[in-house]
PDB file of N, CA and C in Angstrom:
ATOM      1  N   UNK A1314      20.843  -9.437 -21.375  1.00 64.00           N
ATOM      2  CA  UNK A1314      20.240  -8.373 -20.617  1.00 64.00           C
ATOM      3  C   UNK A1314      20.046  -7.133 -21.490  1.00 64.00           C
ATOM      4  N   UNK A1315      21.030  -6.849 -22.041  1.00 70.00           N
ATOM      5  CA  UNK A1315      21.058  -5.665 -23.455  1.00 70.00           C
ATOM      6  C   UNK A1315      19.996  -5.782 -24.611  1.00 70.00           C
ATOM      7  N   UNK A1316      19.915  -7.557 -24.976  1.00 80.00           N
ATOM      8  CA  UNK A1316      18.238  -7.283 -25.714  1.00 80.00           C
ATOM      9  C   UNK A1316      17.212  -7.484 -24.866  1.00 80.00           C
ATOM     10  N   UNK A1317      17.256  -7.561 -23.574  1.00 77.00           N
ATOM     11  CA  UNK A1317      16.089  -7.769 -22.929  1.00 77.00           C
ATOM     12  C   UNK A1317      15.180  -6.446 -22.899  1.00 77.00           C
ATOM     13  N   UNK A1318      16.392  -4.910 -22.662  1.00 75.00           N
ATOM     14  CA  UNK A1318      16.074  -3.510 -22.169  1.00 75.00           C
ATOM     15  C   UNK A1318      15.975  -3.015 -23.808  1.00 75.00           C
ATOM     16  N   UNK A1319      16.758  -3.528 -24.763  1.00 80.00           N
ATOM     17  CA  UNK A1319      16.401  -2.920 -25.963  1.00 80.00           C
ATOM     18  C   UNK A1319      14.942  -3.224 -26.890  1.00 80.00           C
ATOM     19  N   UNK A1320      14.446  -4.665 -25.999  1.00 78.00           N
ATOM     20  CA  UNK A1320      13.239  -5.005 -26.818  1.00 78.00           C
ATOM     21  C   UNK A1320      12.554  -4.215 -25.834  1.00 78.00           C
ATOM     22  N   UNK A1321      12.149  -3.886 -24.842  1.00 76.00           N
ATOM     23  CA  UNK A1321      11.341  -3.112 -23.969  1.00 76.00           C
ATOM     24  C   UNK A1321      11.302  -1.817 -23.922  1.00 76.00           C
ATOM     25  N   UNK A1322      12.347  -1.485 -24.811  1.00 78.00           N
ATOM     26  CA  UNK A1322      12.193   0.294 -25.393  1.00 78.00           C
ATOM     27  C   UNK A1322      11.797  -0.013 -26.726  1.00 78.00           C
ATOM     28  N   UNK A1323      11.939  -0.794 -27.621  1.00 77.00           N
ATOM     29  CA  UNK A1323      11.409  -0.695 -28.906  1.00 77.00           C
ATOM     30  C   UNK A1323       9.641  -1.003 -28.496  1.00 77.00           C
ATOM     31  N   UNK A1324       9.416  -1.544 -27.581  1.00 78.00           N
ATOM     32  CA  UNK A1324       7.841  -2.271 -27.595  1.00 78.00           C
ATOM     33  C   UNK A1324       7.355  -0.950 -27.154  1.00 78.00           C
ATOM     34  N   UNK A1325       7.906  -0.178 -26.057  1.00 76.00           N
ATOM     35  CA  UNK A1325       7.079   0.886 -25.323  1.00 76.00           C
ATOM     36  C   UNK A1325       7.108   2.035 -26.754  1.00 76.00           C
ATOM     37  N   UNK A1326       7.896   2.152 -27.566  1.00 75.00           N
ATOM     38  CA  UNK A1326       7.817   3.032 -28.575  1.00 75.00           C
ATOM     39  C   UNK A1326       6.631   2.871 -29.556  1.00 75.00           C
ATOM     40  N   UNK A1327       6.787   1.612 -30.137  1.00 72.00           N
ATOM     41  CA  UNK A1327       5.656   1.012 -30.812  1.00 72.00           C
ATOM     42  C   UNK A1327       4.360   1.664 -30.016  1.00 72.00           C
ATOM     43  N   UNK A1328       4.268   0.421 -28.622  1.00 72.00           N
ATOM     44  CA  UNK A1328       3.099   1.294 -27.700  1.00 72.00           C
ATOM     45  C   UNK A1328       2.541   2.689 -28.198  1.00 72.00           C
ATOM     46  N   UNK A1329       3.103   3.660 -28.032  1.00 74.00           N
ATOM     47  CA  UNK A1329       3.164   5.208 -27.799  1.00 74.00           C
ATOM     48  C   UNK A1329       2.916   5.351 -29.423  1.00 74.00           C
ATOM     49  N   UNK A1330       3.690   4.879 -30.419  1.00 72.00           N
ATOM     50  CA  UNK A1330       3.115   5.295 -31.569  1.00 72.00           C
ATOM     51  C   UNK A1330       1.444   4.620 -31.724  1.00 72.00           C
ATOM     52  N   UNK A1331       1.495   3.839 -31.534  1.00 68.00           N
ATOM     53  CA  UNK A1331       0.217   2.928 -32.069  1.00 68.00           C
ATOM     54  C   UNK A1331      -0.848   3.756 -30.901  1.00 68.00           C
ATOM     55  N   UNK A1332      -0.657   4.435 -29.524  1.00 68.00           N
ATOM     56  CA  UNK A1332      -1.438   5.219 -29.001  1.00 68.00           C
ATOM     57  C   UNK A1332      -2.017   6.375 -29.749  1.00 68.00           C
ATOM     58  N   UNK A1333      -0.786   6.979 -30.533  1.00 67.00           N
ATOM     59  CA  UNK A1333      -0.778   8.047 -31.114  1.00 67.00           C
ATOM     60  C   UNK A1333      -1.521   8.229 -32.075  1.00 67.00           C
ATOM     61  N   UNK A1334      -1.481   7.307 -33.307  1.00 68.00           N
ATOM     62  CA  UNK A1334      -1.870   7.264 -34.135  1.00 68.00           C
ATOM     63  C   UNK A1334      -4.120   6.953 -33.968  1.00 68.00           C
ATOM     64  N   UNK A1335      -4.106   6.059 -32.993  1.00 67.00           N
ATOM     65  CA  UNK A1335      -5.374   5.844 -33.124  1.00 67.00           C
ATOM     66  C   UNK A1335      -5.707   6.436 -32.361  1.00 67.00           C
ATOM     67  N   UNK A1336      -5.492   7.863 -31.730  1.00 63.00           N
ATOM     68  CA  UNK A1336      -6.065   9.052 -31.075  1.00 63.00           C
ATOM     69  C   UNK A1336      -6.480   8.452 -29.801  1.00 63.00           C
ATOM     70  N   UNK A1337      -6.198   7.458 -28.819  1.00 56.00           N
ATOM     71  CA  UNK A1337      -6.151   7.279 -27.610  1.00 56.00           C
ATOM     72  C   UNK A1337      -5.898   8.170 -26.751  1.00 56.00           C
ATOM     73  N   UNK A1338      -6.132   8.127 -25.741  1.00 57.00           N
ATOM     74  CA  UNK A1338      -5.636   8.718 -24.323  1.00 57.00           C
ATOM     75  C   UNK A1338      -4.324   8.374 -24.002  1.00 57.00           C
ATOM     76  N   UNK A1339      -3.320   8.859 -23.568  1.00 55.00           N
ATOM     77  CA  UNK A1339      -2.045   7.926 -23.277  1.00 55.00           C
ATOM     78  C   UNK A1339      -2.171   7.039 -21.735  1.00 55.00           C
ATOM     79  N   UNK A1340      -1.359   6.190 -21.750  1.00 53.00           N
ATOM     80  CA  UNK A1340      -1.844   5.654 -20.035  1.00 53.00           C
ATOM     81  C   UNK A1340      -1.033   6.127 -19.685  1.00 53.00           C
ATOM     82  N   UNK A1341      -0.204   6.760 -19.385  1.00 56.00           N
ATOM     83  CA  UNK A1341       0.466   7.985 -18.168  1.00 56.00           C
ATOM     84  C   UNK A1341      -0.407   8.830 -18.067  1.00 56.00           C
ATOM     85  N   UNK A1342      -1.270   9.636 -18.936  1.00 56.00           N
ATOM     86  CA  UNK A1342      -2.162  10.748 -18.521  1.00 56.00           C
ATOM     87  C   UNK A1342      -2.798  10.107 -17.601  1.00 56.00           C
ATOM     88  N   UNK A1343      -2.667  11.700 -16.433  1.00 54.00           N
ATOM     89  CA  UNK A1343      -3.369  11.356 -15.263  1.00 54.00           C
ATOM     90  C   UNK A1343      -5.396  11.539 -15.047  1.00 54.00           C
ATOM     91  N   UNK A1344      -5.843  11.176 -14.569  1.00 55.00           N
ATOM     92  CA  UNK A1344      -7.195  10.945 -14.295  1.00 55.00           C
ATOM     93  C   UNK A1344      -7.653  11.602 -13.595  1.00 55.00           C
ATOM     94  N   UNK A1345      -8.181  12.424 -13.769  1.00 52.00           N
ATOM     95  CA  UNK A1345      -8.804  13.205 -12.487  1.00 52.00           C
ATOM     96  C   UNK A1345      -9.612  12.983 -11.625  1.00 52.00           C
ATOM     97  N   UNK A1346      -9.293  12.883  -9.787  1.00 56.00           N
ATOM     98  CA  UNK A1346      -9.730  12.456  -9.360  1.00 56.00           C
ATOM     99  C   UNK A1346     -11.233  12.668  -8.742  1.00 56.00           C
ATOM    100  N   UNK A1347     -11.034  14.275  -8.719  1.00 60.00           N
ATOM    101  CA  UNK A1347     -12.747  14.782  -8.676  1.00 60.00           C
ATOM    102  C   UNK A1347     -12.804  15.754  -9.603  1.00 60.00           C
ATOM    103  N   UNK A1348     -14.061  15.508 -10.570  1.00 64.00           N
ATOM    104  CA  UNK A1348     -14.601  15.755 -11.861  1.00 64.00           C
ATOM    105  C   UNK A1348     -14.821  17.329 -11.645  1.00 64.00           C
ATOM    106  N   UNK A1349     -15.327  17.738 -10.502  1.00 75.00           N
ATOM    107  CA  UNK A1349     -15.715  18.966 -10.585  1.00 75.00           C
ATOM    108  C   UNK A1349     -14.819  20.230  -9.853  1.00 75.00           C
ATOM    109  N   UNK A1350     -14.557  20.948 -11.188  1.00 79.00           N
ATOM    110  CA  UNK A1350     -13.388  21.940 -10.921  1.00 79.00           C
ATOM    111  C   UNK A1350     -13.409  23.272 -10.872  1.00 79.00           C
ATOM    112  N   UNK A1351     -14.926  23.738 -11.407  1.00 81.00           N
ATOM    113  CA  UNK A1351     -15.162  24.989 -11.398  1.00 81.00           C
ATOM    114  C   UNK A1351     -16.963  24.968 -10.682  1.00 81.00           C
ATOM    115  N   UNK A1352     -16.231  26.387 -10.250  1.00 83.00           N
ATOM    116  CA  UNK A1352     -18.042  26.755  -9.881  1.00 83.00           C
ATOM    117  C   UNK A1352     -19.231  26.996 -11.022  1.00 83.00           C
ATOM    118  N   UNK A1353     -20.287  27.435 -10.397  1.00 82.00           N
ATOM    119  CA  UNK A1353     -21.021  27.572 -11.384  1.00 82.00           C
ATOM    120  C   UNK A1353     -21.308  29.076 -11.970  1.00 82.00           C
ATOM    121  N   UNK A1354     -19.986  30.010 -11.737  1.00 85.00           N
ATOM    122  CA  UNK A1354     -19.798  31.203 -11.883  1.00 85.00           C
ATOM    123  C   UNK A1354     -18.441  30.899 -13.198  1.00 85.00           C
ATOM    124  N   UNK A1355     -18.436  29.618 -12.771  1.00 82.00           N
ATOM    125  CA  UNK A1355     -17.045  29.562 -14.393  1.00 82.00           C
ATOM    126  C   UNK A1355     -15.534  29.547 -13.500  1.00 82.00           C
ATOM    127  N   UNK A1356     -15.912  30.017 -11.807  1.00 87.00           N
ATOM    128  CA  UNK A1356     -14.511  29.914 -11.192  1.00 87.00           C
ATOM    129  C   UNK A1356     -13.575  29.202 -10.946  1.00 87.00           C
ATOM    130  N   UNK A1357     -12.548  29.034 -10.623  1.00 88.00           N
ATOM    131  CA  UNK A1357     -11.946  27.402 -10.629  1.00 88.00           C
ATOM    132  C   UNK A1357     -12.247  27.561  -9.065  1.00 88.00           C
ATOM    133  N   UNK A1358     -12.692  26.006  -8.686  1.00 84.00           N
ATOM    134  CA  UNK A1358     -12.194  25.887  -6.796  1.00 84.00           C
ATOM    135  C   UNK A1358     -11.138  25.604  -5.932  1.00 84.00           C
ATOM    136  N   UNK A1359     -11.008  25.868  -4.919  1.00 85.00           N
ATOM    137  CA  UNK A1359      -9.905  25.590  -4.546  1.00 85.00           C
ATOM    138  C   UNK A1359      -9.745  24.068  -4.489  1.00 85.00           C
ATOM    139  N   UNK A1360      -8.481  23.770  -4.253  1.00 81.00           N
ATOM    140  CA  UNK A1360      -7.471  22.634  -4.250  1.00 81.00           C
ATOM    141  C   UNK A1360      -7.648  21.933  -2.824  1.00 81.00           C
ATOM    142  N   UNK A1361      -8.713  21.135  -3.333  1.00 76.00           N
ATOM    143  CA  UNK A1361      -9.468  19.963  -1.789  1.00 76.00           C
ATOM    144  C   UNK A1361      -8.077  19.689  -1.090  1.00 76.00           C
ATOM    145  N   UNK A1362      -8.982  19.643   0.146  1.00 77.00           N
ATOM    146  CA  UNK A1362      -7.733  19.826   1.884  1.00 77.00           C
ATOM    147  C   UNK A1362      -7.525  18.210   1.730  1.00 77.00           C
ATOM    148  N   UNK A1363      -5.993  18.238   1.988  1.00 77.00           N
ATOM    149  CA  UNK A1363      -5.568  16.781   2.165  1.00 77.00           C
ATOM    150  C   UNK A1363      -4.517  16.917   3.069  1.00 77.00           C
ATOM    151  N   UNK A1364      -4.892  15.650   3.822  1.00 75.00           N
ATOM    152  CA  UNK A1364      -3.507  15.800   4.983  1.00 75.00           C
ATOM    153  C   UNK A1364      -3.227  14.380   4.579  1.00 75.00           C
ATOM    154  N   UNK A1365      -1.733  14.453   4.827  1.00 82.00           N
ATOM    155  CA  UNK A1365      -0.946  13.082   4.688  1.00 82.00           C
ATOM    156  C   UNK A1365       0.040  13.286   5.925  1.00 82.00           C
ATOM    157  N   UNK A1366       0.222  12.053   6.495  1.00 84.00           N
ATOM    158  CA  UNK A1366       1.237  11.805   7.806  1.00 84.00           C
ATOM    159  C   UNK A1366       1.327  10.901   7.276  1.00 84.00           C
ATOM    160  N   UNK A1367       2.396  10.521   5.890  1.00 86.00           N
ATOM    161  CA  UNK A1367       3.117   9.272   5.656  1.00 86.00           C
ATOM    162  C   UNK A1367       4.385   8.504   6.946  1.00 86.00           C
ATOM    163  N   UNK A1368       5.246   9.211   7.029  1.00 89.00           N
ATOM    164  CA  UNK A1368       6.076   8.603   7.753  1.00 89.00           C
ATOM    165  C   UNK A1368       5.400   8.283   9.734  1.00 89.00           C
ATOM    166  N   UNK A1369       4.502   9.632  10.212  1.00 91.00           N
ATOM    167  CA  UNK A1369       4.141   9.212  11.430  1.00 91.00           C
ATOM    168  C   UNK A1369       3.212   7.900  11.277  1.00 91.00           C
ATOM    169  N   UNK A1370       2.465   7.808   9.974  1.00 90.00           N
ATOM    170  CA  UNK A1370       1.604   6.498  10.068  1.00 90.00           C
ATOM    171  C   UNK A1370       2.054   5.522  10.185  1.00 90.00           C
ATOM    172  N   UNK A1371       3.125   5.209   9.504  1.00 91.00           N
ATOM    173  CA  UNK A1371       4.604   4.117   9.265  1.00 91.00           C
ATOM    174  C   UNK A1371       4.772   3.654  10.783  1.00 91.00           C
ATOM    175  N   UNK A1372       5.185   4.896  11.549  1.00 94.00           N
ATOM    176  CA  UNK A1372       5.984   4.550  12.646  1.00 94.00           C
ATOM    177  C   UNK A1372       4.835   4.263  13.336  1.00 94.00           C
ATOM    178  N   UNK A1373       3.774   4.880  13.801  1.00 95.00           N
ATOM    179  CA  UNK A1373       2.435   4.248  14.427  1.00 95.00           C
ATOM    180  C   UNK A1373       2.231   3.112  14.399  1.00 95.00           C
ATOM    181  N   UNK A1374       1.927   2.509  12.836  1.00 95.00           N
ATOM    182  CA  UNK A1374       1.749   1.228  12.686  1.00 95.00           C
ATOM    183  C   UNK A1374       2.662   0.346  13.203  1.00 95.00           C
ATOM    184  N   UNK A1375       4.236   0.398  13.009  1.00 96.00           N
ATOM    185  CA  UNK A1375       5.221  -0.685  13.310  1.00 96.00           C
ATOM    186  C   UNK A1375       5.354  -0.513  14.311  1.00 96.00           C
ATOM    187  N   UNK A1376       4.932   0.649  14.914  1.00 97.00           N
ATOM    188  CA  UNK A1376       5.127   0.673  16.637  1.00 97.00           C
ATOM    189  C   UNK A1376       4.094  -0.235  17.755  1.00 97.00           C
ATOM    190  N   UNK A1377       2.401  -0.039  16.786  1.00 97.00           N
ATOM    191  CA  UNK A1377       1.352  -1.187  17.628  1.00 97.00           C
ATOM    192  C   UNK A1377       1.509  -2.447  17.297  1.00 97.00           C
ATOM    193  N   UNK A1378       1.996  -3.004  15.654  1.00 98.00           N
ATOM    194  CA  UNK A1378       2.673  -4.366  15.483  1.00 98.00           C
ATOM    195  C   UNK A1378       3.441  -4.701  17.012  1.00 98.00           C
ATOM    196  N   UNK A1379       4.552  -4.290  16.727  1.00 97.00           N
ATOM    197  CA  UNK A1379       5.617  -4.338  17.690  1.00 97.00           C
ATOM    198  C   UNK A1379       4.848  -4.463  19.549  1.00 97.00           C
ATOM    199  N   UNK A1380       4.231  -3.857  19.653  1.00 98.00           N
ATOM    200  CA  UNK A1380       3.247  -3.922  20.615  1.00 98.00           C
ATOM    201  C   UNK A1380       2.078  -4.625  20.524  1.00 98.00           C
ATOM    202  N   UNK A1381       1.570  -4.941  19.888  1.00 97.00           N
ATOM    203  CA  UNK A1381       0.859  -6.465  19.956  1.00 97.00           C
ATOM    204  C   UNK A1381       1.692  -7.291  19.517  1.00 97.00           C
ATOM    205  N   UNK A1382       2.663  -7.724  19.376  1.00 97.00           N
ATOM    206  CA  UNK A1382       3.064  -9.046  19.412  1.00 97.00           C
ATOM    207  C   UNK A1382       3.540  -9.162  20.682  1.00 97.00           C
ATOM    208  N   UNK A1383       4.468  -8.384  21.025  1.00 97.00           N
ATOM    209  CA  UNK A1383       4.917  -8.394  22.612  1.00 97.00           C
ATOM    210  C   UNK A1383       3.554  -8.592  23.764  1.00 97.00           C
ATOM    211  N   UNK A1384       2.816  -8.323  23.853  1.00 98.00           N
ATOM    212  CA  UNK A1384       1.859  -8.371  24.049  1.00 98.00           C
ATOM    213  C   UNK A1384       1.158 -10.115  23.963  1.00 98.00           C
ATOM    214  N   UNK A1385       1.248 -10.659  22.922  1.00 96.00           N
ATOM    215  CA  UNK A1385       0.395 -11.626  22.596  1.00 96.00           C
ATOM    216  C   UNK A1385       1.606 -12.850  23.329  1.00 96.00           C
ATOM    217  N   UNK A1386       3.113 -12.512  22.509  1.00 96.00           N
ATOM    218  CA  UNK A1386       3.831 -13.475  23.756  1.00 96.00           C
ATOM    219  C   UNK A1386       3.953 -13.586  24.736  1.00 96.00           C
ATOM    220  N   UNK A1387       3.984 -12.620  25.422  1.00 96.00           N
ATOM    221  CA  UNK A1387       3.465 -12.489  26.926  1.00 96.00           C
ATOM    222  C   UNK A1387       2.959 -13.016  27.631  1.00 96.00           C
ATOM    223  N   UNK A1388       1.588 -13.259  27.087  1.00 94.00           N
ATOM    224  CA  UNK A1388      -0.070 -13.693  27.334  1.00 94.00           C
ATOM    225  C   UNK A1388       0.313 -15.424  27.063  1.00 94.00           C
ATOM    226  N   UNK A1389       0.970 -15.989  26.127  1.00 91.00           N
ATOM    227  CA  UNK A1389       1.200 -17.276  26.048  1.00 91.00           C
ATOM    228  C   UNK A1389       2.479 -17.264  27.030  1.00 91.00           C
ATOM    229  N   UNK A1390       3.392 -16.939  27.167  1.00 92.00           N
ATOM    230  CA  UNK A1390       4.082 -17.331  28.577  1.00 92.00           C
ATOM    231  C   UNK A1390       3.525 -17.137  29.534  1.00 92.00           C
ATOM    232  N   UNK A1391       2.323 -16.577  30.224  1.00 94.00           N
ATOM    233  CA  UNK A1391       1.902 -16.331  31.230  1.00 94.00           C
ATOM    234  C   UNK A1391       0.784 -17.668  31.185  1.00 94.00           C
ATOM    235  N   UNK A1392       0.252 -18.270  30.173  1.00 92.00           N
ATOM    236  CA  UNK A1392      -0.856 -19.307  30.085  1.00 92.00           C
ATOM    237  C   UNK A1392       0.213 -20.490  30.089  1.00 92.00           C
ATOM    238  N   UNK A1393       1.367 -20.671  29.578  1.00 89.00           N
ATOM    239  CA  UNK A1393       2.173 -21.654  29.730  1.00 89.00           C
ATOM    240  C   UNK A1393       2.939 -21.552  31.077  1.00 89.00           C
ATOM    241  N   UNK A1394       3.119 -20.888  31.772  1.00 90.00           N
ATOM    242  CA  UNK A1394       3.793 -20.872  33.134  1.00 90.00           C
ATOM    243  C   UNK A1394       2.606 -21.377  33.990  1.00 90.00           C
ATOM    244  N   UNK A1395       1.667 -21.013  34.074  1.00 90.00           N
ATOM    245  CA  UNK A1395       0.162 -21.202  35.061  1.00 90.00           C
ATOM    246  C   UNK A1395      -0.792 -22.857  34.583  1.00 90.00           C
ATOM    247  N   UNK A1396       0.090 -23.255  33.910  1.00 85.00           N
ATOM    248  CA  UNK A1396      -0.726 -24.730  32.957  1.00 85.00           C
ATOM    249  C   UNK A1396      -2.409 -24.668  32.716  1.00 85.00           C
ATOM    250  N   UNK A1397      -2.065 -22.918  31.952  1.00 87.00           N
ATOM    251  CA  UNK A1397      -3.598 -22.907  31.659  1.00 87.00           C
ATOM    252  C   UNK A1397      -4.013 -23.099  30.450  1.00 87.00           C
ATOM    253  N   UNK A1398      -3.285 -22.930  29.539  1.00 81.00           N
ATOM    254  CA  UNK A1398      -2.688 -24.087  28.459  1.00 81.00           C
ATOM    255  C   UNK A1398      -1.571 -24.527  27.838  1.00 81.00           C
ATOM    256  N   UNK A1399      -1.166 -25.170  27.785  1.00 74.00           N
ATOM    257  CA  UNK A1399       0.128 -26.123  27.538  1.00 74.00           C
ATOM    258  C   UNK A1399      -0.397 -26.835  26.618  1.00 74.00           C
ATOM    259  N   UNK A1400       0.861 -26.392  25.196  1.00 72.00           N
ATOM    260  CA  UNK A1400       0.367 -27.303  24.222  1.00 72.00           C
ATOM    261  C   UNK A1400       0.469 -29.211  23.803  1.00 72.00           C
ATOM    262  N   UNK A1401      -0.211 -29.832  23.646  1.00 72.00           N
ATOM    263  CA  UNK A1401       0.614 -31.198  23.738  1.00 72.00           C
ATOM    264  C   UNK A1401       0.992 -31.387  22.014  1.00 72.00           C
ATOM    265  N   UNK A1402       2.015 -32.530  22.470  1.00 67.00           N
ATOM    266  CA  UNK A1402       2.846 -32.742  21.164  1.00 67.00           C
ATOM    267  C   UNK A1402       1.671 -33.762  19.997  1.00 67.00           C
ATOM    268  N   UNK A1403       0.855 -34.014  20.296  1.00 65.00           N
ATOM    269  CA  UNK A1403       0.088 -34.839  20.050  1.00 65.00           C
ATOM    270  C   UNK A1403      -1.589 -33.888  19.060  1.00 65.00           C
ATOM    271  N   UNK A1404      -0.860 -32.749  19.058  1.00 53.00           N
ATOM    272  CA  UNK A1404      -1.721 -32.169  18.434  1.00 53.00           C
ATOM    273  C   UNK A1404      -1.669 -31.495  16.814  1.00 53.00           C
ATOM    274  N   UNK A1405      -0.263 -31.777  16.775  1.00 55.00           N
ATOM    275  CA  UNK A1405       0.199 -31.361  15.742  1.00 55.00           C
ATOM    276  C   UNK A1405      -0.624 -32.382  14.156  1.00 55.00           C
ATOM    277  N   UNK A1406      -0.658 -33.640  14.869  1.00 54.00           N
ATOM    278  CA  UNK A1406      -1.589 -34.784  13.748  1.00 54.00           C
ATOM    279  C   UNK A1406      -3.148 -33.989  12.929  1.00 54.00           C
TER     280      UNK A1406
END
């Protein structure tokens, strides 16, 4: 395990030199995601509106999962109680 983490810091070093040397970009530098940053007065613009609801989206989502499945079993116990379909064993072939 000790040369596994020591060859994977010597390789990422190498990496980073051999970036270095042939005047690359590094791949951690970040990318910008929209190109245009200044006005055409030379100003910088403001810092585009972003909303994030990480955790309410989370719970939204696992909450309509959770609610369509309940939902969908339901709907098959209610079609299997009424013999509106009942699966036969004979279908599995």
């Amino acid at each position: 395990m000790a040369t596994l983490v020591a060859n994977l810091a010597r390789a990422r070093v190498l990496l980073a030199r051999n970036i270095a040397e042939r005047g690359l970009p590094s791949a951690r530098q970040a990318v910008p995601v929209r190109t245009k940053i200044t006005n055409s007065a030379g100003a910088m613009l403001p810092e585009p509106y972003n909303i994030r609801f990480g955790l309410a989206k989370v719970l939204l989502v696992s909450t309509f999962l959770y609610l369509g499945a309940w939902i969908s079993k339901e709907g098959a116990e209610f079609l299997e109680e009424n013999d509106i379909f009942v699966p036969d064993d004979d279908d599995d072939d």
